[in-house]
Amino acid sequence: MQLPIAAISDQCDLDFPVERDLDRAWELGLFYLRTPDSLDLEAARQFGRELIATDSPYRRVPHFGELEGFIALENNQQTKLALRRERWAQHYPKQITAFGRKLDTIGIAIIREVFRQSGIPEVLWDRASGGYASGGGDAFLNFVHYDTRTSDWGLRPHTDYGFVTILDASAPGLQIEISGEFEDVPVMPGHLIINFGEALNFITAYSDRAVSAVTHRVVSQRSTDPVRHGVVYFANPDLDGMLWQFDASGEERGSSSVQDLFALLEQKLTR
Ligand SMILES: [Fe+2]
């Protein structure tokens, strides 16, 4: 299976060299993005790998609520360091904060292209996305590790709740659901993996071009390096904000508080 491939142009636009790939990406809810030259991915990977050392000072980053801080989950293979945009400057090294800011610009470029394709008038993009389209909203930059020596699922099948997820994976294991079957998303050197989430599906639902939130999972496996590293960025709406559904004529068709939408998704997940 050939997965779609995009790049970010010098003008910061999302660009699909093969035209058909845009259609496929919107249908699948996933595509590869050529890693921009200006993105210091190696520094981020190195930072992630160093978190494995038990004496890493970053393992002492405290918890902020359930989602942030250095987190070791007991029920699966995952440990992670997760922080919201507001805390990057305080807790991440400078270089990593700069890396996160760069991912912000990529996330914005992607969501703006989604809006452009949707036909929703540009004046409404900001409101529809709870501010993300213009640099607001909520963003996470997480460093995730799956220890493949523990036998368990890496991550069970799910959709992401937010707008856009940007993933740099060091080893295979990611699979997406296509027509009821799970298929591998191979690691493609020089490329990030982008996938769309539920909030983006929600805000484009009545537009000319809705995007799919892709169901995906991470399977457990033995690799030569037993620890699978990942750098993940989540572009999300503000948790206490609103999302709006507009059609291409600018007519409002629906809305939801972010909390209500996420609670609904949670219900579906546990059903
Ligand atoms: Fe996910």
PDB file of N, CA and C and ligand atoms in Angstrom, residues 155 158-160 216 234, ligand 1:
ATOM      1  N   LEU A 155      -0.025   0.217  22.038  1.00  0.00           N
ATOM      2  CA  LEU A 155      -1.176   1.110  22.199  1.00  0.00           C
ATOM      3  C   LEU A 155      -2.362   0.440  21.515  1.00  0.00           C
ATOM      4  N   HIS A 158      -7.293   3.198  18.604  1.00  0.00           N
ATOM      5  CA  HIS A 158      -7.964   4.431  19.040  1.00  0.00           C
ATOM      6  C   HIS A 158      -7.882   5.464  17.929  1.00  0.00           C
ATOM      7  N   THR A 159      -8.667   6.524  18.086  1.00  0.00           N
ATOM      8  CA  THR A 159      -8.457   7.718  17.267  1.00  0.00           C
ATOM      9  C   THR A 159      -7.910   8.792  18.197  1.00  0.00           C
ATOM     10  N   ASP A 160      -7.161   9.738  17.643  1.00  0.00           N
ATOM     11  CA  ASP A 160      -6.695  10.862  18.458  1.00  0.00           C
ATOM     12  C   ASP A 160      -7.843  11.867  18.575  1.00  0.00           C
ATOM     13  N   HIS A 216      -5.950   3.962  14.734  1.00  0.00           N
ATOM     14  CA  HIS A 216      -4.599   3.401  14.660  1.00  0.00           C
ATOM     15  C   HIS A 216      -4.228   2.688  15.956  1.00  0.00           C
ATOM     16  N   PHE A 234       0.992  16.951  19.554  1.00  0.00           N
ATOM     17  CA  PHE A 234      -0.465  16.963  19.387  1.00  0.00           C
ATOM     18  C   PHE A 234      -0.959  18.396  19.276  1.00  0.00           C
TER      19      PHE A 234
HETATM   20 FE    FE B   1      -2.745   8.075  18.751  1.00  0.00          FE
END
